[in-house]
Amino acid sequence: MNTRTVSVPAADGTPLATDVCLPDGNRPRPAVLIRTPYGRDAHRAELCGWAAHGFAALAQDVRGRHGSPGEWHPYRDHEREDGAAAVAWVRAQAWSNGEVVAVGASYAAYCALVTALDAPGTALGGVRRDGIPDAVIAAVPALGLPETAREPGGPERLWARAGWWAAHGDRRDSDPDALDRALADDPRLLEHLPVARLAERLATGLGRELPSWPRLWADRERGRLVARGSAARLPLLAVGGTRDPFAEDTVALWRGWGGPARLLLGPWGHRLTADRSVPARARVNLGALYVRWARAALAGRLEPTRCGAIALGDSGRWHSTRREVTPPEAERRWSFGSSTGLRLLHGAEFSADPERPVRSDDLAVPVDGDRADRCLLLSPPLPRPLDLAGAAVARIAATADTPSADWAVRLTALDPSGRADPLAFGIVRRTGPPGEAADITVPLGTLGRRLPAGTRLRAEIAGHHFPAHARNPHTGDDPVTATRLVPSRRTVNPRGSALHLPVVARRRYVEPVPEICR
């Protein structure tokens, strides 16, 4: 194998820095293309791994980042055209057999997808064009500005976006610890109002400007890539984790894809199996899986279906998604205020005060009902182990005395020793006449867990989840531009409120790799 750095010309002639790692030998090879804003150097070992299995492997710095010249405008310009130019360049090389797999994680998954779906002359009927890859591997995909900036239910993802923009926005290189340093100097940094001008205060800690920050919040149209994927015919492998903030986008992409689609949803966060906290029994060799899947996809051996596997937590067991992750095979309903469901501890009436919000970085809960800041409920211990695989939902009968209110539901599993482990979370924004009773549905994401006997479920219903999410000011003003905050009185009516969890009624365990590659 040998690795070299070349300049691959974009459509407008901009030379994009690209590392190329070729297998030994002279025969033409299939290729893997990774386009990343995070630095192509980080993919050296990955390229060697692909090459060791007979693939030509390329990692390219996107325009305006690291070794590539130009201006960096995340999600807005050039990724489509530059990706198409790179694919066409690969196909024109003597070492290429013409087959290309676009691969990426997070923003790099976005690059792979827009190349597959948005390139000029996109092949929607199975006819290949020079700039269109033959298959796509999208891991923990960050599908666009609207998907990364806001939850599907509306609230703004403040902490994650501030961290990403501080690390990568409006600069050529990356500084992963930038937000942590800024917060060390100014612990109340993320409380700054308005959110739209947070970058002005953040710039002090960073020592540089973030002019693109306000534009981050302007685009609200979600689902564009998912919609375009419905017309795709090339194979897709969507990889995510039940602890990843973009897990629902991963599932939506897989479910809406028009071609052969596979889903692997493990017990991981955004770093997938790189997270050292994941037990060995729950790990999957993703590199070996990617190679096996890519070979099957390029050879046309994948069944023309939508299937996959979801991990049951850290148990090492995997459940088949061949019958979709929703609707669930069975659903268990935990009614609020019931001795056999979720018993109300306190907070049927509570105050959501944005000056003193319930925090996302603290699992501690109040021990009594004085000045309640959330509704708190607890289940009895599970009499037997419970497997959960699919979509969870909370349905709440509630009122707020303000014209705008966020409803955050946090579900925690308490093991028999009392250790708290986050299980599910969801948040939605509702607007309406103050004091009007409403039935509110809060999606809690796709679960994949095995709960041992003796586990208790703790549910918290609150009006904020800060700093992960920006505070709703409750005035009806846009939280991005608001400068005035007021408290909101809330009432949760146990009658008509319940938690709905997807229970695996018939256990059909699968091995994830054969399931993905069939």
PDB file of C-alpha atoms in Angstrom, residues 206-454:
ATOM      1  CA  LEU A 206     -12.283  32.478  21.328  1.00  0.00           C
ATOM      2  CA  GLY A 207     -10.277  35.465  20.199  1.00  0.00           C
ATOM      3  CA  ARG A 208     -12.026  35.415  16.813  1.00  0.00           C
ATOM      4  CA  GLU A 209     -15.339  36.315  15.222  1.00  0.00           C
ATOM      5  CA  LEU A 210     -18.144  33.923  14.249  1.00  0.00           C
ATOM      6  CA  PRO A 211     -20.000  35.875  11.536  1.00  0.00           C
ATOM      7  CA  SER A 212     -21.926  32.796  10.323  1.00  0.00           C
ATOM      8  CA  TRP A 213     -23.584  32.171  13.726  1.00  0.00           C
ATOM      9  CA  PRO A 214     -26.815  34.167  13.119  1.00  0.00           C
ATOM     10  CA  ARG A 215     -27.395  32.408   9.771  1.00  0.00           C
ATOM     11  CA  LEU A 216     -27.388  29.075  11.548  1.00  0.00           C
ATOM     12  CA  TRP A 217     -30.887  29.751  12.901  1.00  0.00           C
ATOM     13  CA  ALA A 218     -32.478  31.151   9.738  1.00  0.00           C
ATOM     14  CA  ASP A 219     -33.307  27.871   7.951  1.00  0.00           C
ATOM     15  CA  ARG A 220     -36.240  25.950   9.467  1.00  0.00           C
ATOM     16  CA  GLU A 221     -37.099  23.532   6.655  1.00  0.00           C
ATOM     17  CA  ARG A 222     -36.287  20.040   7.878  1.00  0.00           C
ATOM     18  CA  GLY A 223     -36.267  16.815   5.919  1.00  0.00           C
ATOM     19  CA  ARG A 224     -34.936  17.842   2.520  1.00  0.00           C
ATOM     20  CA  LEU A 225     -32.365  15.054   2.238  1.00  0.00           C
ATOM     21  CA  VAL A 226     -34.799  12.481   3.598  1.00  0.00           C
ATOM     22  CA  ALA A 227     -37.352  13.511   0.975  1.00  0.00           C
ATOM     23  CA  ARG A 228     -34.802  13.272  -1.822  1.00  0.00           C
ATOM     24  CA  GLY A 229     -33.675   9.890  -0.567  1.00  0.00           C
ATOM     25  CA  SER A 230     -37.103   8.453  -1.350  1.00  0.00           C
ATOM     26  CA  ALA A 231     -36.253   8.663  -5.057  1.00  0.00           C
ATOM     27  CA  ALA A 232     -32.781   7.135  -4.689  1.00  0.00           C
ATOM     28  CA  ARG A 233     -32.070   3.649  -6.009  1.00  0.00           C
ATOM     29  CA  LEU A 234     -28.501   3.134  -4.834  1.00  0.00           C
ATOM     30  CA  PRO A 235     -27.839   1.124  -1.630  1.00  0.00           C
ATOM     31  CA  LEU A 236     -27.620   2.861   1.758  1.00  0.00           C
ATOM     32  CA  LEU A 237     -26.084   1.779   5.050  1.00  0.00           C
ATOM     33  CA  ALA A 238     -27.282   4.089   7.835  1.00  0.00           C
ATOM     34  CA  VAL A 239     -25.369   3.718  11.114  1.00  0.00           C
ATOM     35  CA  GLY A 240     -26.343   5.410  14.357  1.00  0.00           C
ATOM     36  CA  GLY A 241     -26.607   5.035  18.099  1.00  0.00           C
ATOM     37  CA  THR A 242     -29.558   5.174  20.446  1.00  0.00           C
ATOM     38  CA  ARG A 243     -27.575   7.698  22.530  1.00  0.00           C
ATOM     39  CA  ASP A 244     -26.744   9.880  19.529  1.00  0.00           C
ATOM     40  CA  PRO A 245     -28.643  13.206  19.290  1.00  0.00           C
ATOM     41  CA  PHE A 246     -29.155  12.562  15.572  1.00  0.00           C
ATOM     42  CA  ALA A 247     -30.525   9.034  16.011  1.00  0.00           C
ATOM     43  CA  GLU A 248     -33.993   9.960  14.771  1.00  0.00           C
ATOM     44  CA  ASP A 249     -32.535  11.511  11.622  1.00  0.00           C
ATOM     45  CA  THR A 250     -30.621   8.277  11.023  1.00  0.00           C
ATOM     46  CA  VAL A 251     -33.822   6.252  11.363  1.00  0.00           C
ATOM     47  CA  ALA A 252     -35.807   8.690   9.180  1.00  0.00           C
ATOM     48  CA  LEU A 253     -33.161   8.527   6.450  1.00  0.00           C
ATOM     49  CA  TRP A 254     -33.224   4.719   6.488  1.00  0.00           C
ATOM     50  CA  ARG A 255     -36.996   4.464   6.606  1.00  0.00           C
ATOM     51  CA  GLY A 256     -37.501   6.904   3.720  1.00  0.00           C
ATOM     52  CA  TRP A 257     -34.754   5.606   1.419  1.00  0.00           C
ATOM     53  CA  GLY A 258     -35.914   4.373  -1.983  1.00  0.00           C
ATOM     54  CA  GLY A 259     -33.171   1.824  -2.649  1.00  0.00           C
ATOM     55  CA  PRO A 260     -31.878  -1.136  -0.629  1.00  0.00           C
ATOM     56  CA  ALA A 261     -31.459   0.275   2.887  1.00  0.00           C
ATOM     57  CA  ARG A 262     -29.817  -1.129   5.990  1.00  0.00           C
ATOM     58  CA  LEU A 263     -29.912   0.295   9.527  1.00  0.00           C
ATOM     59  CA  LEU A 264     -27.440  -0.449  12.318  1.00  0.00           C
ATOM     60  CA  LEU A 265     -28.444   1.243  15.573  1.00  0.00           C
ATOM     61  CA  GLY A 266     -26.114   0.421  18.431  1.00  0.00           C
ATOM     62  CA  PRO A 267     -25.925   1.434  22.116  1.00  0.00           C
ATOM     63  CA  TRP A 268     -23.614   4.302  21.258  1.00  0.00           C
ATOM     64  CA  GLY A 269     -23.416   8.043  21.201  1.00  0.00           C
ATOM     65  CA  HIS A 270     -22.145  10.229  18.386  1.00  0.00           C
ATOM     66  CA  ARG A 271     -18.686   8.635  18.545  1.00  0.00           C
ATOM     67  CA  LEU A 272     -20.097   5.158  17.878  1.00  0.00           C
ATOM     68  CA  THR A 273     -17.810   2.345  19.005  1.00  0.00           C
ATOM     69  CA  ALA A 274     -14.984   4.765  19.698  1.00  0.00           C
ATOM     70  CA  ASP A 275     -16.677   5.463  23.045  1.00  0.00           C
ATOM     71  CA  ARG A 276     -14.616   3.603  25.654  1.00  0.00           C
ATOM     72  CA  SER A 277     -17.600   3.256  27.983  1.00  0.00           C
ATOM     73  CA  VAL A 278     -19.243   0.711  25.656  1.00  0.00           C
ATOM     74  CA  PRO A 279     -18.701  -2.840  26.961  1.00  0.00           C
ATOM     75  CA  ALA A 280     -16.839  -5.247  24.702  1.00  0.00           C
ATOM     76  CA  ARG A 281     -19.918  -7.435  24.234  1.00  0.00           C
ATOM     77  CA  ALA A 282     -21.789  -4.506  22.655  1.00  0.00           C
ATOM     78  CA  ARG A 283     -19.078  -3.519  20.201  1.00  0.00           C
ATOM     79  CA  VAL A 284     -19.137  -4.138  16.483  1.00  0.00           C
ATOM     80  CA  ASN A 285     -16.103  -4.031  14.207  1.00  0.00           C
ATOM     81  CA  LEU A 286     -17.494  -1.313  11.985  1.00  0.00           C
ATOM     82  CA  GLY A 287     -14.542  -1.381   9.609  1.00  0.00           C
ATOM     83  CA  ALA A 288     -15.037  -5.055   8.794  1.00  0.00           C
ATOM     84  CA  LEU A 289     -18.791  -4.501   8.524  1.00  0.00           C
ATOM     85  CA  TYR A 290     -18.353  -1.588   6.117  1.00  0.00           C
ATOM     86  CA  VAL A 291     -16.056  -3.643   3.863  1.00  0.00           C
ATOM     87  CA  ARG A 292     -18.420  -6.610   3.765  1.00  0.00           C
ATOM     88  CA  TRP A 293     -21.450  -4.404   3.113  1.00  0.00           C
ATOM     89  CA  ALA A 294     -19.666  -2.385   0.408  1.00  0.00           C
ATOM     90  CA  ARG A 295     -18.691  -5.535  -1.443  1.00  0.00           C
ATOM     91  CA  ALA A 296     -22.249  -6.841  -1.312  1.00  0.00           C
ATOM     92  CA  ALA A 297     -23.677  -3.475  -2.398  1.00  0.00           C
ATOM     93  CA  LEU A 298     -21.323  -3.082  -5.361  1.00  0.00           C
ATOM     94  CA  ALA A 299     -21.932  -6.672  -6.451  1.00  0.00           C
ATOM     95  CA  GLY A 300     -25.710  -6.172  -6.352  1.00  0.00           C
ATOM     96  CA  ARG A 301     -26.129  -8.913  -3.741  1.00  0.00           C
ATOM     97  CA  LEU A 302     -28.244  -6.917  -1.256  1.00  0.00           C
ATOM     98  CA  GLU A 303     -31.893  -7.835  -1.020  1.00  0.00           C
ATOM     99  CA  PRO A 304     -34.039  -4.952  -2.343  1.00  0.00           C
ATOM    100  CA  THR A 305     -35.574  -4.423   1.078  1.00  0.00           C
ATOM    101  CA  ARG A 306     -35.312  -2.233   4.164  1.00  0.00           C
ATOM    102  CA  CYS A 307     -33.939  -4.068   7.189  1.00  0.00           C
ATOM    103  CA  GLY A 308     -31.310  -3.911   9.895  1.00  0.00           C
ATOM    104  CA  ALA A 309     -30.566  -4.445  13.563  1.00  0.00           C
ATOM    105  CA  ILE A 310     -30.954  -2.489  16.784  1.00  0.00           C
ATOM    106  CA  ALA A 311     -28.944  -3.290  19.907  1.00  0.00           C
ATOM    107  CA  LEU A 312     -30.743  -4.022  23.156  1.00  0.00           C
ATOM    108  CA  GLY A 313     -28.499  -1.743  25.167  1.00  0.00           C
ATOM    109  CA  ASP A 314     -25.200  -3.177  26.332  1.00  0.00           C
ATOM    110  CA  SER A 315     -26.576  -6.726  26.549  1.00  0.00           C
ATOM    111  CA  GLY A 316     -24.833  -7.885  23.376  1.00  0.00           C
ATOM    112  CA  ARG A 317     -28.235  -8.889  21.914  1.00  0.00           C
ATOM    113  CA  TRP A 318     -29.558  -7.415  18.678  1.00  0.00           C
ATOM    114  CA  HIS A 319     -33.163  -7.190  17.543  1.00  0.00           C
ATOM    115  CA  SER A 320     -34.169  -7.298  13.884  1.00  0.00           C
ATOM    116  CA  THR A 321     -35.708  -4.170  12.355  1.00  0.00           C
ATOM    117  CA  ARG A 322     -36.922  -6.186   9.388  1.00  0.00           C
ATOM    118  CA  ARG A 323     -40.481  -5.380  10.446  1.00  0.00           C
ATOM    119  CA  GLU A 324     -39.578  -1.704  11.025  1.00  0.00           C
ATOM    120  CA  VAL A 325     -38.729  -0.080  14.339  1.00  0.00           C
ATOM    121  CA  THR A 326     -42.209   1.462  14.348  1.00  0.00           C
ATOM    122  CA  PRO A 327     -44.909   0.509  14.914  1.00  0.00           C
ATOM    123  CA  PRO A 328     -43.603  -1.676  17.752  1.00  0.00           C
ATOM    124  CA  GLU A 329     -44.513  -5.323  18.045  1.00  0.00           C
ATOM    125  CA  ALA A 330     -46.220  -4.510  21.323  1.00  0.00           C
ATOM    126  CA  GLU A 331     -46.689  -1.384  23.373  1.00  0.00           C
ATOM    127  CA  ARG A 332     -46.805  -1.028  27.099  1.00  0.00           C
ATOM    128  CA  ARG A 333     -48.680   1.917  28.530  1.00  0.00           C
ATOM    129  CA  TRP A 334     -47.657   3.415  31.858  1.00  0.00           C
ATOM    130  CA  SER A 335     -50.510   5.645  33.002  1.00  0.00           C
ATOM    131  CA  PHE A 336     -49.680   8.680  35.121  1.00  0.00           C
ATOM    132  CA  GLY A 337     -50.954   8.697  38.697  1.00  0.00           C
ATOM    133  CA  SER A 338     -51.375   4.903  38.766  1.00  0.00           C
ATOM    134  CA  SER A 339     -49.841   2.545  41.311  1.00  0.00           C
ATOM    135  CA  THR A 340     -49.038   0.115  38.504  1.00  0.00           C
ATOM    136  CA  GLY A 341     -47.894   2.808  36.067  1.00  0.00           C
ATOM    137  CA  LEU A 342     -46.080   6.003  37.007  1.00  0.00           C
ATOM    138  CA  ARG A 343     -46.888   7.261  40.494  1.00  0.00           C
ATOM    139  CA  LEU A 344     -46.977  11.050  40.842  1.00  0.00           C
ATOM    140  CA  LEU A 345     -44.400  12.120  43.439  1.00  0.00           C
ATOM    141  CA  HIS A 346     -44.925  15.859  43.100  1.00  0.00           C
ATOM    142  CA  GLY A 347     -45.257  18.674  40.611  1.00  0.00           C
ATOM    143  CA  ALA A 348     -48.724  18.208  39.149  1.00  0.00           C
ATOM    144  CA  GLU A 349     -48.461  21.998  39.283  1.00  0.00           C
ATOM    145  CA  PHE A 350     -45.024  23.488  38.787  1.00  0.00           C
ATOM    146  CA  SER A 351     -43.261  26.623  37.619  1.00  0.00           C
ATOM    147  CA  ALA A 352     -41.038  26.667  34.530  1.00  0.00           C
ATOM    148  CA  ASP A 353     -38.786  29.662  35.215  1.00  0.00           C
ATOM    149  CA  PRO A 354     -36.220  30.384  32.474  1.00  0.00           C
ATOM    150  CA  GLU A 355     -34.118  32.261  35.028  1.00  0.00           C
ATOM    151  CA  ARG A 356     -33.781  28.982  36.974  1.00  0.00           C
ATOM    152  CA  PRO A 357     -34.236  26.291  34.315  1.00  0.00           C
ATOM    153  CA  VAL A 358     -34.105  22.546  34.812  1.00  0.00           C
ATOM    154  CA  ARG A 359     -30.632  21.642  33.644  1.00  0.00           C
ATOM    155  CA  SER A 360     -29.704  19.083  31.043  1.00  0.00           C
ATOM    156  CA  ASP A 361     -26.333  18.342  32.643  1.00  0.00           C
ATOM    157  CA  ASP A 362     -27.694  17.304  36.051  1.00  0.00           C
ATOM    158  CA  LEU A 363     -29.682  14.115  36.700  1.00  0.00           C
ATOM    159  CA  ALA A 364     -30.373  15.101  40.321  1.00  0.00           C
ATOM    160  CA  VAL A 365     -34.057  15.703  41.124  1.00  0.00           C
ATOM    161  CA  PRO A 366     -35.761  17.660  43.927  1.00  0.00           C
ATOM    162  CA  VAL A 367     -36.659  15.602  46.982  1.00  0.00           C
ATOM    163  CA  ASP A 368     -39.914  17.374  47.842  1.00  0.00           C
ATOM    164  CA  GLY A 369     -42.665  19.370  46.212  1.00  0.00           C
ATOM    165  CA  ASP A 370     -41.850  22.838  47.576  1.00  0.00           C
ATOM    166  CA  ARG A 371     -41.442  25.285  44.710  1.00  0.00           C
ATOM    167  CA  ALA A 372     -41.630  22.446  42.210  1.00  0.00           C
ATOM    168  CA  ASP A 373     -39.784  23.116  38.943  1.00  0.00           C
ATOM    169  CA  ARG A 374     -40.956  19.890  37.259  1.00  0.00           C
ATOM    170  CA  CYS A 375     -43.494  17.120  37.415  1.00  0.00           C
ATOM    171  CA  LEU A 376     -41.855  13.998  38.829  1.00  0.00           C
ATOM    172  CA  LEU A 377     -43.154  10.443  38.486  1.00  0.00           C
ATOM    173  CA  LEU A 378     -41.807   6.998  39.410  1.00  0.00           C
ATOM    174  CA  SER A 379     -42.754   3.444  38.473  1.00  0.00           C
ATOM    175  CA  PRO A 380     -42.700   0.392  40.732  1.00  0.00           C
ATOM    176  CA  PRO A 381     -39.789  -2.035  40.187  1.00  0.00           C
ATOM    177  CA  LEU A 382     -40.076  -4.148  37.064  1.00  0.00           C
ATOM    178  CA  PRO A 383     -41.125  -7.667  38.073  1.00  0.00           C
ATOM    179  CA  ARG A 384     -39.130  -9.209  35.217  1.00  0.00           C
ATOM    180  CA  PRO A 385     -36.576  -8.123  32.583  1.00  0.00           C
ATOM    181  CA  LEU A 386     -37.946  -5.962  29.794  1.00  0.00           C
ATOM    182  CA  ASP A 387     -36.636  -5.575  26.240  1.00  0.00           C
ATOM    183  CA  LEU A 388     -37.456  -2.310  24.453  1.00  0.00           C
ATOM    184  CA  ALA A 389     -36.939  -1.761  20.724  1.00  0.00           C
ATOM    185  CA  GLY A 390     -38.712   0.979  18.807  1.00  0.00           C
ATOM    186  CA  ALA A 391     -40.242   4.417  19.202  1.00  0.00           C
ATOM    187  CA  ALA A 392     -41.250   5.712  22.637  1.00  0.00           C
ATOM    188  CA  VAL A 393     -43.814   8.473  23.206  1.00  0.00           C
ATOM    189  CA  ALA A 394     -45.151  10.482  26.132  1.00  0.00           C
ATOM    190  CA  ARG A 395     -48.707  11.808  25.870  1.00  0.00           C
ATOM    191  CA  ILE A 396     -49.500  14.565  28.329  1.00  0.00           C
ATOM    192  CA  ALA A 397     -52.727  16.346  29.219  1.00  0.00           C
ATOM    193  CA  ALA A 398     -51.413  19.729  30.321  1.00  0.00           C
ATOM    194  CA  THR A 399     -51.855  23.492  30.465  1.00  0.00           C
ATOM    195  CA  ALA A 400     -49.515  26.483  30.499  1.00  0.00           C
ATOM    196  CA  ASP A 401     -50.404  30.055  31.384  1.00  0.00           C
ATOM    197  CA  THR A 402     -48.164  31.518  28.656  1.00  0.00           C
ATOM    198  CA  PRO A 403     -48.646  31.702  24.868  1.00  0.00           C
ATOM    199  CA  SER A 404     -45.549  29.592  24.205  1.00  0.00           C
ATOM    200  CA  ALA A 405     -44.272  26.649  26.219  1.00  0.00           C
ATOM    201  CA  ASP A 406     -41.675  23.938  25.767  1.00  0.00           C
ATOM    202  CA  TRP A 407     -42.458  20.514  27.208  1.00  0.00           C
ATOM    203  CA  ALA A 408     -39.375  18.425  27.980  1.00  0.00           C
ATOM    204  CA  VAL A 409     -39.727  14.800  29.060  1.00  0.00           C
ATOM    205  CA  ARG A 410     -36.705  13.009  30.477  1.00  0.00           C
ATOM    206  CA  LEU A 411     -36.930   9.291  31.203  1.00  0.00           C
ATOM    207  CA  THR A 412     -34.320   7.698  33.447  1.00  0.00           C
ATOM    208  CA  ALA A 413     -33.782   4.051  34.347  1.00  0.00           C
ATOM    209  CA  LEU A 414     -32.917   3.491  38.010  1.00  0.00           C
ATOM    210  CA  ASP A 415     -31.276   0.110  38.501  1.00  0.00           C
ATOM    211  CA  PRO A 416     -31.941  -1.900  41.697  1.00  0.00           C
ATOM    212  CA  SER A 417     -29.014  -0.145  43.405  1.00  0.00           C
ATOM    213  CA  GLY A 418     -30.463   3.279  42.509  1.00  0.00           C
ATOM    214  CA  ARG A 419     -27.901   4.177  39.844  1.00  0.00           C
ATOM    215  CA  ALA A 420     -29.428   6.545  37.286  1.00  0.00           C
ATOM    216  CA  ASP A 421     -28.967   5.870  33.568  1.00  0.00           C
ATOM    217  CA  PRO A 422     -30.587   8.143  30.946  1.00  0.00           C
ATOM    218  CA  LEU A 423     -33.098   6.139  28.921  1.00  0.00           C
ATOM    219  CA  ALA A 424     -34.981   8.564  26.663  1.00  0.00           C
ATOM    220  CA  PHE A 425     -35.574  12.263  26.104  1.00  0.00           C
ATOM    221  CA  GLY A 426     -37.853  14.424  24.028  1.00  0.00           C
ATOM    222  CA  ILE A 427     -38.839  18.075  23.841  1.00  0.00           C
ATOM    223  CA  VAL A 428     -41.520  19.899  21.856  1.00  0.00           C
ATOM    224  CA  ARG A 429     -42.718  23.492  21.619  1.00  0.00           C
ATOM    225  CA  ARG A 430     -46.390  24.358  21.763  1.00  0.00           C
ATOM    226  CA  THR A 431     -48.041  27.699  21.137  1.00  0.00           C
ATOM    227  CA  GLY A 432     -51.654  28.485  21.948  1.00  0.00           C
ATOM    228  CA  PRO A 433     -53.963  30.569  24.125  1.00  0.00           C
ATOM    229  CA  PRO A 434     -52.723  30.788  27.728  1.00  0.00           C
ATOM    230  CA  GLY A 435     -54.550  28.422  30.055  1.00  0.00           C
ATOM    231  CA  GLU A 436     -55.922  26.249  27.266  1.00  0.00           C
ATOM    232  CA  ALA A 437     -55.868  22.534  28.060  1.00  0.00           C
ATOM    233  CA  ALA A 438     -53.974  20.538  25.454  1.00  0.00           C
ATOM    234  CA  ASP A 439     -53.056  16.972  24.662  1.00  0.00           C
ATOM    235  CA  ILE A 440     -49.341  17.110  23.935  1.00  0.00           C
ATOM    236  CA  THR A 441     -47.384  14.334  22.253  1.00  0.00           C
ATOM    237  CA  VAL A 442     -43.669  14.245  23.012  1.00  0.00           C
ATOM    238  CA  PRO A 443     -41.672  11.750  20.892  1.00  0.00           C
ATOM    239  CA  LEU A 444     -38.903  10.196  22.979  1.00  0.00           C
ATOM    240  CA  GLY A 445     -36.847   8.694  20.182  1.00  0.00           C
ATOM    241  CA  THR A 446     -36.002   5.145  19.220  1.00  0.00           C
ATOM    242  CA  LEU A 447     -35.119   2.917  22.144  1.00  0.00           C
ATOM    243  CA  GLY A 448     -32.959  -0.164  22.186  1.00  0.00           C
ATOM    244  CA  ARG A 449     -32.502  -1.363  25.753  1.00  0.00           C
ATOM    245  CA  ARG A 450     -32.748  -4.353  28.031  1.00  0.00           C
ATOM    246  CA  LEU A 451     -33.963  -3.367  31.506  1.00  0.00           C
ATOM    247  CA  PRO A 452     -33.241  -5.890  34.283  1.00  0.00           C
ATOM    248  CA  ALA A 453     -35.812  -6.926  36.845  1.00  0.00           C
ATOM    249  CA  GLY A 454     -36.013  -4.424  39.683  1.00  0.00           C
TER     250      GLY A 454
END
